[in-house]
Amino acid sequence: MGDDRAGRIAFLGLGAMGRPMAATLLRAGWPVAVFDVRPAEARAELAALGAEGAASPAAAARGAAAAVVMVRDFAQAGAVLLGPDGALDALAPATLVILMSTVAPADARELGARCADRGLRFLDAPVSGGPGAAEGALSVMLGGPDETVAAARPLLETLGDPAKIWHVGRRAGDGQAMKMINQLMAGVNIVATSEALALAARAGLDPRQAFAIVGESAGSSWMFRDRGPRMLDGQFTPARSVLDIFVKDLGIVNDAADDLGLPLFAAAVAHQVFKLGAAAGLGGEDDAGLIRLYQRLAAGEAGEPRG
Amino acid sequence: MGDDRAGRIAFLGLGAMGRPMAATLLRAGWPVAVFDVRPAEARAELAALGAEGAASPAAAARGAAAAVVMVRDFAQAGAVLLGPDGALDALAPATLVILMSTVAPADARELGARCADRGLRFLDAPVSGGPGAAEGALSVMLGGPDETVAAARPLLETLGDPAKIWHVGRRAGDGQAMKMINQLMAGVNIVATSEALALAARAGLDPRQAFAIVGESAGSSWMFRDRGPRMLDGQFTPARSVLDIFVKDLGIVNDAADDLGLPLFAAAVAHQVFKLGAAAGLGGEDDAGLIRLYQRLAAGEAGEPRG
């Protein structure tokens, strides 16, 4: 794979993140072969941008200069790489495999080892900043050797903001470890924001005024300012990230902390709260919908101010 | 009390917040009589700025145009207002009593009722933004009638940033309710920041790089950016806010949520974590010292990266 964008990219996974990322590559002139388990809708959209539709991960991978994996979780990554008609056996030696999904650090190490067994180069490269997927403005956290990072950089700089492509460690899994630190903060903050705005309404305050005041005070956070307005407006149509994603990502955080012997409290309870949200049927909605869990759990009318 | 600053202010409580606030009033030309239960050190500093030292709350209150209460908690507020030689019985009818301490909304309502019984005007006015105490740049959340707010405004605009003096409700306790929404977010964020940076070190990442990356990502928060550097530097000399303050403030949050029938999870566990920190002897240190709790609780060497 070179700067000339001659080599084809096998792009595996066309979900809420993968689809706009593949489109970004196509618009920037990369040849891309796409695969997704779901019906052809996403592939049709990308075909209009010049993508080659592939019937299997192996078909997308054959002859590719690099494979990008942007599926939902480790199980799906295993399926597209190692399952029947998986990509790994179809890739030429020394081809780059770039894992951009968020998985556990240990799982990224596992996939890295499987790639190494086959003589492939593996880069652990989870992303953050969903809305930037369509504009090539993601941030990317990289775990892998310097040479692999250098080889992947032209592609990464198409997908990500060059100022936010962070090489955080030389091992597979290091990128995922950094991503999980961000997800710990982000997930806890969505829970705290839900609690704060639900409590404000319940205490008879104007929740919009609470949002304005706390948003300019020491209690503010990126998530408070981003998710708060959607919570106030009751706008829970899935935007970029659904609630179920944090069930997965906080699970990764807490499993890793268990492995490392570090007790976590806020992260552990936040994970349980997202699981409560999923159990209440909110898993497929925008994660700002978590506030509905608190509105429902409270005695009396949902979200009704009490004074 | 008028804009002419003719009336003397009784200022009760010269702790980490009260002392710089009283100094701000004095520098702005307000006549101030100060009282504190502790030895004369703080009073001497303020005397140099022209303060009159008072031997009791009642002595400070006699003839005052307004009384400002900036003690640590409700027990201390009760003592200076209602205890032996308390201020309330020494104030002339219709005098303003401005409670700037953080107490429970219900406790502010209680003090408001005691003031009303005596024909005094009460304003619930907790503050946020500790470092602004010395520069008259606090934010202030007001619960009280419009006329009382108007009467207090010249004094409030000396202590606070005029753009951040928020009138949030007409009842005593409304200011405290808004403050507790901020404290919920702030307290949970200090816990999350401690967990995130402790986990980063434990996972073999460079915690300073984690701070830089998360600080520019969706996991960022005001507390992460403010307390994070002190956690990384191990700088826990009490700055403006000690850990014990959040034991109190998150207790207020959770008690209020109990009264309102709203289950909270992140706020409840954050309260317990601050109590663990206090139990571990960290209560009198800067609240950024909470990270030491995680470093100590983890197996192996405190804060030692593990890879």
Coordinates of C-alpha atoms in Angstrom, one line a residue:
Chain A
M1 CA 0.0 0.0 0.0
G2 CA 1.5 3.3 -0.9
D3 CA 0.7 7.0 -1.0
D4 CA -0.3 6.6 -4.7
R5 CA -3.5 4.9 -3.6
A6 CA -3.0 2.2 -6.2
G7 CA -3.7 -0.8 -3.9
R8 CA -7.2 -1.7 -3.2
I9 CA -8.6 -1.6 0.3
A10 CA -10.8 -4.4 1.6
F11 CA -13.3 -2.6 3.9
L12 CA -15.1 -5.0 6.2
G13 CA -18.1 -3.8 8.0
L14 CA -20.6 -1.1 6.8
G15 CA -22.5 -0.1 9.9
A16 CA -23.0 3.3 11.4
M17 CA -19.3 4.0 11.4
G18 CA -18.0 1.8 8.6
R19 CA -20.3 3.1 5.9
P20 CA -19.3 6.8 6.2
M21 CA -15.6 5.8 6.6
A22 CA -15.7 3.7 3.4
A23 CA -17.3 6.6 1.7
T24 CA -14.6 8.9 2.9
L25 CA -11.9 6.6 1.4
L26 CA -13.8 6.4 -1.9
R27 CA -14.2 10.2 -2.2
A28 CA -10.5 10.6 -1.5
G29 CA -9.7 8.3 -4.5
W30 CA -8.9 5.0 -2.8
P31 CA -10.1 1.9 -4.6
V32 CA -12.2 0.0 -2.1
A33 CA -13.9 -3.4 -2.1
V34 CA -16.6 -3.6 0.6
F35 CA -18.2 -6.4 2.5
D36 CA -21.0 -6.5 5.0
V37 CA -23.1 -9.3 6.3
R38 CA -26.3 -7.3 6.0
P39 CA -28.3 -6.8 2.8
A40 CA -27.0 -4.8 -0.1
E41 CA -28.4 -1.4 0.9
A42 CA -25.1 0.0 2.2
R43 CA -23.2 -1.7 -0.6
A44 CA -25.4 0.0 -3.1
E45 CA -24.8 3.4 -1.7
L46 CA -21.1 2.8 -1.7
A47 CA -21.2 1.3 -5.2
A48 CA -22.5 4.7 -6.4
L49 CA -19.2 6.1 -5.1
G50 CA -17.2 3.5 -7.0
A51 CA -16.9 0.7 -4.4
E52 CA -16.6 -2.9 -5.6
G53 CA -19.1 -5.1 -3.7
A54 CA -17.7 -8.3 -2.4
A55 CA -19.7 -11.5 -1.6
S56 CA -17.4 -12.5 1.2
P57 CA -14.6 -11.1 3.3
A58 CA -12.2 -13.4 1.3
A59 CA -13.5 -12.0 -2.0
A60 CA -12.9 -8.4 -0.7
A61 CA -9.4 -9.4 0.6
R62 CA -8.1 -11.2 -2.5
G63 CA -5.4 -8.9 -4.0
A64 CA -6.0 -6.1 -1.5
A65 CA -3.2 -3.9 -0.3
A66 CA -4.8 -3.6 3.1
A67 CA -7.8 -4.8 5.0
V68 CA -9.8 -2.5 7.3
V69 CA -12.0 -4.0 9.9
M70 CA -14.8 -1.8 11.2
V71 CA -17.4 -4.3 12.6
R72 CA -19.3 -4.0 15.8
D73 CA -17.3 -6.3 18.2
F74 CA -14.7 -9.0 18.6
A75 CA -17.1 -11.8 17.6
Q76 CA -17.8 -10.1 14.3
A77 CA -14.1 -9.3 13.8
G78 CA -13.3 -13.0 14.3
A79 CA -16.0 -13.9 11.8
V80 CA -14.8 -11.7 9.0
L81 CA -11.1 -12.4 9.6
L82 CA -11.1 -16.1 10.6
G83 CA -14.5 -17.5 9.8
P84 CA -15.6 -19.3 6.7
D85 CA -14.5 -17.3 3.7
G86 CA -12.6 -15.1 6.1
A87 CA -10.2 -12.4 5.0
L88 CA -6.9 -13.6 6.6
D89 CA -6.3 -16.6 4.4
A90 CA -7.0 -14.6 1.3
L91 CA -4.5 -11.8 2.0
A92 CA -1.0 -11.8 0.5
P93 CA 1.9 -12.0 3.0
A94 CA 2.9 -8.7 4.7
T95 CA -0.5 -7.1 3.9
L96 CA -1.7 -4.6 6.5
V97 CA -4.7 -5.6 8.6
I98 CA -6.1 -2.5 10.4
L99 CA -8.6 -3.2 13.2
M100 CA -10.6 -0.1 13.8
S101 CA -13.4 -1.7 15.8
T102 CA -13.4 -1.3 19.6
V103 CA -12.6 -4.6 21.2
A104 CA -10.8 -5.6 24.4
P105 CA -7.1 -5.0 24.5
A106 CA -6.6 -8.8 25.0
D107 CA -8.7 -9.6 22.0
A108 CA -6.7 -7.2 19.8
R109 CA -3.6 -8.9 20.9
E110 CA -5.2 -12.2 20.0
L111 CA -6.0 -11.0 16.5
G112 CA -2.6 -9.5 16.2
A113 CA -1.0 -12.9 17.0
R114 CA -3.2 -14.7 14.4
C115 CA -2.1 -12.2 11.8
A116 CA 1.5 -12.6 12.7
D117 CA 1.1 -16.4 12.4
R118 CA 0.2 -15.8 8.8
G119 CA 2.9 -13.3 8.1
L120 CA 0.5 -10.3 8.0
R121 CA 1.1 -6.9 9.5
F122 CA -1.4 -6.0 12.2
L123 CA -2.3 -2.5 13.4
D124 CA -4.6 -1.9 16.4
A125 CA -6.4 1.3 15.5
P126 CA -9.7 2.1 17.3
V127 CA -11.3 5.4 16.6
S128 CA -13.2 8.1 18.5
G129 CA -15.4 11.0 17.4
G130 CA -18.2 9.3 15.5
P131 CA -19.6 12.4 13.7
G132 CA -16.1 12.8 12.1
A133 CA -16.4 9.5 10.2
A134 CA -18.0 11.2 7.2
E135 CA -15.5 14.0 7.1
G136 CA -12.3 12.2 7.6
A137 CA -12.0 13.8 11.0
L138 CA -11.8 10.8 13.4
S139 CA -9.3 10.5 16.1
V140 CA -7.3 7.2 16.0
M141 CA -5.4 5.5 18.7
L142 CA -2.6 3.2 17.4
G143 CA -1.0 0.2 18.9
G144 CA 1.7 -1.3 16.7
P145 CA 5.3 -1.1 15.5
D146 CA 6.6 2.1 14.0
E147 CA 7.0 0.6 10.5
T148 CA 3.4 -0.6 10.5
V149 CA 2.1 2.8 11.6
A150 CA 4.2 4.5 8.9
A151 CA 2.8 2.1 6.2
A152 CA -0.8 2.8 7.3
R153 CA -0.5 6.5 7.7
P154 CA -1.7 7.6 4.2
L155 CA -4.9 5.7 4.8
L156 CA -5.2 6.8 8.4
E157 CA -4.8 10.4 7.4
T158 CA -7.7 10.0 5.0
L159 CA -10.0 8.7 7.7
G160 CA -8.7 10.7 10.6
D161 CA -7.7 14.2 11.6
P162 CA -3.9 14.1 11.2
A163 CA -3.5 16.1 14.5
K164 CA -5.5 13.3 16.3
I165 CA -3.7 10.2 15.0
W166 CA -2.0 9.1 18.2
H167 CA 0.6 6.3 18.3
V168 CA 0.2 5.2 21.9
G169 CA 2.2 2.0 22.1
R170 CA 4.1 -0.6 20.0
R171 CA 2.0 -3.6 20.9
A172 CA -1.4 -4.7 19.5
G173 CA -3.9 -3.9 22.2
D174 CA -2.3 -0.6 23.2
G175 CA -4.6 1.4 21.0
Q176 CA -7.6 -0.4 22.5
A177 CA -6.3 0.3 26.0
M178 CA -6.2 4.0 25.3
K179 CA -9.7 3.9 23.7
M180 CA -11.0 2.2 26.8
I181 CA -9.7 5.0 29.0
N182 CA -11.7 7.4 26.9
Q183 CA -14.8 5.2 27.0
L184 CA -14.6 4.9 30.8
M185 CA -14.8 8.7 31.0
A186 CA -17.4 9.0 28.3
G187 CA -19.7 6.3 29.6
V188 CA -19.6 7.4 33.2
N189 CA -20.3 10.9 31.9
I190 CA -23.4 9.9 30.0
V191 CA -24.7 8.2 33.2
A192 CA -23.8 11.3 35.3
T193 CA -25.5 13.6 32.8
S194 CA -28.6 11.5 32.9
E195 CA -28.7 11.6 36.7
A196 CA -28.0 15.3 36.9
L197 CA -30.7 16.3 34.4
A198 CA -33.3 13.9 35.8
L199 CA -32.6 15.2 39.3
A200 CA -32.8 18.8 38.2
A201 CA -36.3 18.2 36.8
R202 CA -37.3 16.2 39.8
A203 CA -36.1 19.0 42.2
G204 CA -38.3 21.5 40.4
L205 CA -35.5 23.3 38.6
D206 CA -35.7 24.3 35.0
P207 CA -33.6 21.5 33.3
R208 CA -32.6 23.9 30.5
Q209 CA -31.3 26.4 33.0
A210 CA -29.5 23.6 34.8
F211 CA -27.9 22.6 31.5
A212 CA -26.8 26.2 30.8
I213 CA -25.4 26.7 34.3
V214 CA -23.6 23.4 34.8
G215 CA -22.4 23.5 31.2
E216 CA -20.4 26.6 32.2
S217 CA -19.3 25.3 35.6
A218 CA -17.0 22.8 37.1
G219 CA -19.5 20.0 36.5
S220 CA -19.3 20.3 32.8
S221 CA -18.1 17.6 30.4
W222 CA -17.9 16.9 26.7
M223 CA -20.7 14.4 27.1
F224 CA -22.8 16.7 29.2
R225 CA -22.7 19.4 26.5
D226 CA -23.2 16.9 23.6
R227 CA -25.8 14.5 25.0
G228 CA -27.5 17.0 27.3
P229 CA -29.5 18.8 24.6
R230 CA -30.7 15.5 23.1
M231 CA -31.8 14.5 26.6
L232 CA -33.7 17.8 27.1
D233 CA -35.3 17.6 23.6
G234 CA -36.2 13.9 24.0
Q235 CA -34.4 13.3 20.7
F236 CA -33.3 9.6 20.8
T237 CA -33.4 8.6 17.2
P238 CA -30.1 6.7 16.8
A239 CA -27.5 9.2 15.8
R240 CA -23.9 7.8 15.6
S241 CA -23.8 5.8 18.8
V242 CA -26.5 3.6 20.3
L243 CA -26.8 2.7 24.0
D244 CA -25.7 -0.9 23.4
I245 CA -22.3 0.3 22.4
F246 CA -21.6 1.4 25.9
V247 CA -22.8 -1.9 27.3
K248 CA -20.0 -3.4 25.3
D249 CA -17.3 -0.8 25.8
L250 CA -17.8 -0.5 29.6
G251 CA -17.7 -4.3 29.7
I252 CA -14.3 -4.1 28.1
V253 CA -13.2 -1.5 30.7
N254 CA -14.3 -3.5 33.6
D255 CA -12.9 -6.8 32.3
A256 CA -9.5 -5.1 31.7
A257 CA -9.5 -3.6 35.2
D258 CA -10.3 -7.1 36.6
D259 CA -7.4 -8.6 34.7
L260 CA -5.2 -5.8 36.0
G261 CA -6.3 -6.1 39.7
L262 CA -7.6 -2.6 39.8
P263 CA -11.0 -2.0 41.6
L264 CA -13.2 0.4 39.7
F265 CA -16.5 1.7 41.1
A266 CA -17.9 4.4 38.9
A267 CA -17.1 2.5 35.8
A268 CA -18.6 -0.7 37.2
V269 CA -21.8 0.9 38.2
A270 CA -22.0 2.8 34.9
H271 CA -21.8 -0.5 33.1
Q272 CA -24.7 -1.9 35.2
V273 CA -26.7 1.3 34.4
F274 CA -26.2 0.8 30.7
K275 CA -27.2 -2.8 31.1
L276 CA -30.4 -1.7 32.9
G277 CA -31.0 0.7 30.0
A278 CA -30.6 -2.2 27.5
A279 CA -32.9 -4.4 29.6
A280 CA -35.5 -1.7 29.5
G281 CA -35.5 -1.8 25.8
L282 CA -33.4 1.3 25.1
G283 CA -30.3 -0.5 23.7
G284 CA -31.0 0.4 20.0
E285 CA -31.7 4.0 20.7
D286 CA -29.2 6.9 20.9
D287 CA -27.3 6.6 24.1
A288 CA -28.8 9.9 25.3
G289 CA -31.9 7.9 25.8
L290 CA -30.4 6.6 29.0
I291 CA -32.1 9.5 30.8
R292 CA -35.4 7.7 30.1
L293 CA -34.3 4.9 32.4
Y294 CA -34.2 7.4 35.3
Q295 CA -37.5 9.0 34.3
R296 CA -39.1 5.6 34.3
L297 CA -37.4 4.4 37.5
A298 CA -38.5 7.4 39.5
A299 CA -41.7 7.2 41.4
G300 CA -44.5 9.3 39.9
E301 CA -44.8 10.5 36.4
A302 CA -41.8 10.1 34.1
G303 CA -39.6 13.2 34.1
E304 CA -42.3 15.3 35.8
P305 CA -40.9 18.0 37.9
R306 CA -41.8 17.7 41.5
G307 CA -41.6 20.6 43.8
Chain B
M1 CA -27.8 47.9 52.2
G2 CA -27.4 50.1 49.1
D3 CA -25.1 50.6 46.2
D4 CA -23.3 53.2 48.3
R5 CA -21.6 50.5 50.3
A6 CA -22.5 52.5 53.5
G7 CA -23.9 49.5 55.5
R8 CA -21.5 47.2 57.2
I9 CA -21.4 43.5 56.2
A10 CA -21.2 40.8 58.9
F11 CA -19.1 38.1 57.3
L12 CA -19.3 34.8 59.1
G13 CA -16.8 32.1 58.3
L14 CA -13.2 32.7 57.1
G15 CA -12.2 29.3 55.7
A16 CA -10.7 28.5 52.3
M17 CA -13.5 30.3 50.6
G18 CA -14.6 32.9 53.2
R19 CA -11.3 34.4 53.7
P20 CA -10.6 35.4 50.0
M21 CA -14.3 36.5 49.6
A22 CA -14.1 38.8 52.6
A23 CA -10.9 40.2 51.2
T24 CA -12.6 40.8 47.9
L25 CA -15.4 42.8 49.7
L26 CA -12.8 44.8 51.6
R27 CA -10.7 45.7 48.6
A28 CA -13.9 46.8 46.8
G29 CA -14.6 49.3 49.6
W30 CA -17.2 47.5 51.6
P31 CA -17.1 47.9 55.4
V32 CA -16.8 44.4 56.8
A33 CA -17.0 42.9 60.3
V34 CA -15.6 39.3 60.3
F35 CA -16.1 36.4 62.6
D36 CA -14.6 32.9 62.6
V37 CA -14.5 30.2 65.3
R38 CA -10.8 29.6 64.6
P39 CA -7.9 31.6 66.1
A40 CA -7.2 35.1 65.0
E41 CA -4.8 34.3 62.1
A42 CA -7.4 34.9 59.3
R43 CA -8.9 37.8 61.1
A44 CA -5.5 39.4 61.4
E45 CA -4.9 39.1 57.6
L46 CA -8.3 40.7 57.0
A47 CA -7.8 43.4 59.6
A48 CA -4.8 44.5 57.5
L49 CA -7.4 45.2 54.8
G50 CA -9.6 47.1 57.1
A51 CA -11.9 44.5 58.6
E52 CA -13.3 44.9 62.0
G53 CA -12.8 41.7 64.0
A54 CA -15.8 40.5 66.0
A55 CA -15.7 38.3 69.0
S56 CA -19.0 36.6 68.2
P57 CA -21.5 36.3 65.3
A58 CA -23.8 38.6 67.3
A59 CA -21.1 41.2 67.6
A60 CA -20.5 41.1 63.9
A61 CA -24.2 41.3 63.2
R62 CA -25.1 44.2 65.4
G63 CA -25.9 47.1 63.2
A64 CA -25.0 45.3 60.0
A65 CA -26.8 46.0 56.7
A66 CA -26.4 42.3 55.7
A67 CA -25.0 39.1 57.0
V68 CA -23.0 36.7 54.7
V69 CA -22.6 33.1 55.9
M70 CA -19.7 31.2 54.3
V71 CA -19.1 28.4 56.8
R72 CA -18.4 24.7 56.0
D73 CA -21.8 23.1 56.5
F74 CA -25.3 23.3 57.9
A75 CA -24.2 22.6 61.5
Q76 CA -21.8 25.5 61.4
A77 CA -24.4 27.7 59.7
G78 CA -26.9 26.8 62.5
A79 CA -24.3 27.7 65.1
V80 CA -23.3 31.1 63.8
L81 CA -27.0 32.1 63.1
L82 CA -28.9 30.4 65.9
G83 CA -26.4 29.3 68.5
P84 CA -25.2 31.2 71.6
D85 CA -24.3 34.7 70.5
G86 CA -25.7 33.8 67.1
A87 CA -26.3 36.5 64.4
L88 CA -30.0 36.2 63.9
D89 CA -31.2 37.7 67.1
A90 CA -28.7 40.6 66.7
L91 CA -29.8 41.7 63.2
A92 CA -32.3 44.5 62.7
P93 CA -35.7 43.5 61.0
A94 CA -35.6 43.2 57.2
T95 CA -31.8 42.8 57.2
L96 CA -30.5 40.5 54.4
V97 CA -29.1 37.1 55.4
I98 CA -27.2 35.6 52.5
L99 CA -26.3 31.9 52.9
M100 CA -23.4 31.2 50.5
S101 CA -22.3 27.9 52.1
T102 CA -23.4 24.7 50.4
V103 CA -26.0 22.9 52.4
A104 CA -29.0 20.6 51.6
P105 CA -31.9 22.4 49.9
A106 CA -34.1 21.3 52.8
D107 CA -31.7 22.8 55.3
A108 CA -31.6 26.1 53.3
R109 CA -35.4 26.1 53.5
E110 CA -35.2 25.6 57.2
L111 CA -32.8 28.5 57.7
G112 CA -35.0 30.6 55.5
A113 CA -38.0 29.9 57.6
R114 CA -36.1 30.8 60.8
C115 CA -35.1 34.1 59.2
A116 CA -38.7 34.8 58.1
D117 CA -39.9 34.1 61.7
R118 CA -37.7 37.0 62.8
G119 CA -38.7 39.3 59.9
L120 CA -35.3 39.0 58.2
R121 CA -34.9 38.6 54.4
F122 CA -33.1 35.4 53.4
L123 CA -31.2 34.6 50.2
D124 CA -30.0 31.1 49.4
A125 CA -26.8 31.8 47.4
P126 CA -24.3 28.9 47.1
V127 CA -21.2 29.6 45.0
S128 CA -19.1 27.6 42.5
G129 CA -15.6 28.2 41.1
G130 CA -13.4 28.3 44.1
P131 CA -10.3 29.9 42.5
G132 CA -12.5 32.9 41.6
A133 CA -13.1 33.7 45.3
A134 CA -10.1 36.0 45.5
E135 CA -10.9 37.8 42.2
G136 CA -14.7 38.4 42.6
A137 CA -15.3 35.8 39.9
L138 CA -17.4 33.2 41.5
S139 CA -20.6 31.9 40.0
V140 CA -23.6 32.2 42.3
M141 CA -26.9 30.3 42.2
L142 CA -29.7 32.2 43.8
G143 CA -33.0 31.0 45.4
G144 CA -35.2 33.8 46.8
P145 CA -37.7 36.5 45.9
D146 CA -36.9 39.0 43.1
E147 CA -36.8 41.9 45.6
T148 CA -34.3 40.1 47.8
V149 CA -32.1 39.2 44.8
A150 CA -32.2 42.9 43.7
A151 CA -31.2 44.1 47.2
A152 CA -28.3 41.7 47.3
R153 CA -27.1 42.3 43.8
P154 CA -24.4 45.0 44.5
L155 CA -22.8 42.7 47.0
L156 CA -23.2 39.6 44.8
E157 CA -21.6 41.4 41.9
T158 CA -18.6 42.3 44.0
L159 CA -18.1 38.6 44.9
G160 CA -19.2 37.0 41.7
D161 CA -18.9 37.3 37.9
P162 CA -22.0 39.3 36.9
A163 CA -22.5 37.0 33.9
K164 CA -22.6 34.0 36.3
I165 CA -25.0 35.2 38.9
W166 CA -28.0 33.0 38.2
H167 CA -31.4 33.5 39.7
V168 CA -32.7 29.9 39.6
G169 CA -35.9 30.0 41.7
R170 CA -37.9 32.0 44.1
R171 CA -37.7 29.7 47.1
A172 CA -35.0 29.2 49.6
G173 CA -33.3 25.9 48.7
D174 CA -33.6 26.5 44.9
G175 CA -30.0 27.8 44.8
Q176 CA -28.8 24.8 46.7
A177 CA -30.7 22.5 44.4
M178 CA -28.9 23.9 41.4
K179 CA -25.6 23.7 43.2
M180 CA -26.1 20.1 44.0
I181 CA -26.7 19.3 40.3
N182 CA -23.3 20.8 39.5
Q183 CA -21.8 18.9 42.5
L184 CA -23.2 15.6 41.3
M185 CA -21.5 16.1 37.9
A186 CA -18.3 17.4 39.5
G187 CA -18.0 14.7 42.1
V188 CA -18.7 11.8 39.7
N189 CA -16.1 13.3 37.3
I190 CA -13.4 13.4 39.9
V191 CA -14.0 9.7 40.6
A192 CA -14.1 8.9 36.9
T193 CA -10.9 10.9 36.3
S194 CA -9.2 9.0 39.2
E195 CA -10.3 5.6 37.7
A196 CA -9.3 6.6 34.2
L197 CA -5.8 7.8 35.0
A198 CA -5.2 4.9 37.5
L199 CA -6.3 2.4 34.8
A200 CA -4.1 4.0 32.2
A201 CA -1.0 3.6 34.3
R202 CA -2.0 0.1 35.2
A203 CA -2.6 -0.9 31.6
G204 CA 1.0 0.2 30.7
L205 CA 0.0 3.4 28.9
D206 CA 1.7 6.7 29.4
P207 CA -0.8 8.5 31.8
R208 CA 0.3 11.9 30.5
Q209 CA -0.4 10.9 26.9
A210 CA -3.8 9.5 28.1
F211 CA -4.5 12.8 29.7
A212 CA -3.6 14.6 26.4
I213 CA -5.7 12.3 24.3
V214 CA -8.8 12.0 26.5
G215 CA -8.7 15.7 27.2
E216 CA -9.3 16.3 23.5
S217 CA -11.8 13.6 23.1
A218 CA -15.4 12.7 24.0
G219 CA -14.3 11.6 27.5
S220 CA -13.1 15.0 28.5
S221 CA -14.6 17.0 31.3
W222 CA -13.9 20.2 33.2
M223 CA -12.7 18.1 36.2
F224 CA -10.6 15.8 34.1
R225 CA -8.7 18.8 32.7
D226 CA -8.5 20.6 36.1
R227 CA -7.7 17.7 38.5
G228 CA -5.9 15.5 36.0
P229 CA -2.6 17.4 36.0
R230 CA -2.5 17.4 39.9
M231 CA -3.2 13.7 39.9
L232 CA -0.3 13.1 37.4
D233 CA 2.0 15.4 39.4
G234 CA 1.1 13.9 42.7
Q235 CA 0.3 17.4 43.9
F236 CA -2.2 17.0 46.7
T237 CA -1.5 20.0 49.0
P238 CA -5.0 21.4 49.7
A239 CA -5.7 24.0 47.0
R240 CA -9.3 25.3 47.2
S241 CA -11.3 22.2 47.8
V242 CA -10.5 19.2 50.0
L243 CA -11.8 15.7 49.5
D244 CA -14.1 15.9 52.6
I245 CA -16.1 18.6 50.8
F246 CA -17.4 16.0 48.3
V247 CA -18.2 13.6 51.1
K248 CA -20.6 16.3 52.3
D249 CA -21.8 17.5 48.9
L250 CA -22.5 14.1 47.4
G251 CA -24.3 13.2 50.6
I252 CA -26.5 16.2 50.0
V253 CA -27.2 15.0 46.4
N254 CA -28.1 11.5 47.4
D255 CA -30.2 12.6 50.4
A256 CA -32.2 14.9 48.1
A257 CA -32.6 12.2 45.5
D258 CA -33.9 9.9 48.3
D259 CA -36.4 12.5 49.3
L260 CA -37.5 12.9 45.7
G261 CA -37.8 9.2 45.0
L262 CA -35.2 9.2 42.3
P263 CA -32.7 6.3 42.2
L264 CA -29.2 7.4 41.5
F265 CA -26.3 5.0 40.8
A266 CA -23.2 6.9 39.7
A267 CA -23.8 9.6 42.3
A268 CA -24.4 7.0 45.0
V269 CA -21.2 5.1 44.3
A270 CA -19.2 8.3 43.9
H271 CA -20.3 9.3 47.4
Q272 CA -19.1 5.9 48.7
V273 CA -15.7 6.3 46.9
F274 CA -15.2 9.7 48.5
K275 CA -16.0 8.2 51.9
L276 CA -13.5 5.4 51.2
G277 CA -11.0 8.2 50.4
A278 CA -11.8 9.9 53.7
A279 CA -11.6 6.6 55.6
A280 CA -8.1 6.1 54.0
G281 CA -7.0 9.4 55.6
L282 CA -7.2 11.6 52.4
G283 CA -10.1 13.8 53.6
G284 CA -8.0 16.9 54.4
E285 CA -6.0 16.8 51.1
D286 CA -6.9 18.2 47.8
D287 CA -9.7 16.2 46.2
A288 CA -7.3 15.2 43.3
G289 CA -5.7 13.0 45.9
L290 CA -8.6 10.6 45.4
I291 CA -6.4 8.9 42.8
R292 CA -4.2 7.6 45.6
L293 CA -7.1 5.5 46.8
Y294 CA -7.1 3.6 43.6
Q295 CA -3.3 3.3 43.6
R296 CA -3.5 1.9 47.1
L297 CA -6.4 -0.4 46.4
A298 CA -4.8 -2.0 43.4
A299 CA -2.7 -5.1 43.9
G300 CA 1.0 -4.6 43.5
E301 CA 2.9 -1.3 43.9
A302 CA 0.9 1.8 44.1
G303 CA 0.4 3.4 40.7
E304 CA 3.1 1.3 39.2
P305 CA 2.4 0.6 35.5
R306 CA 1.9 -3.0 34.7
G307 CA 2.3 -4.4 31.3

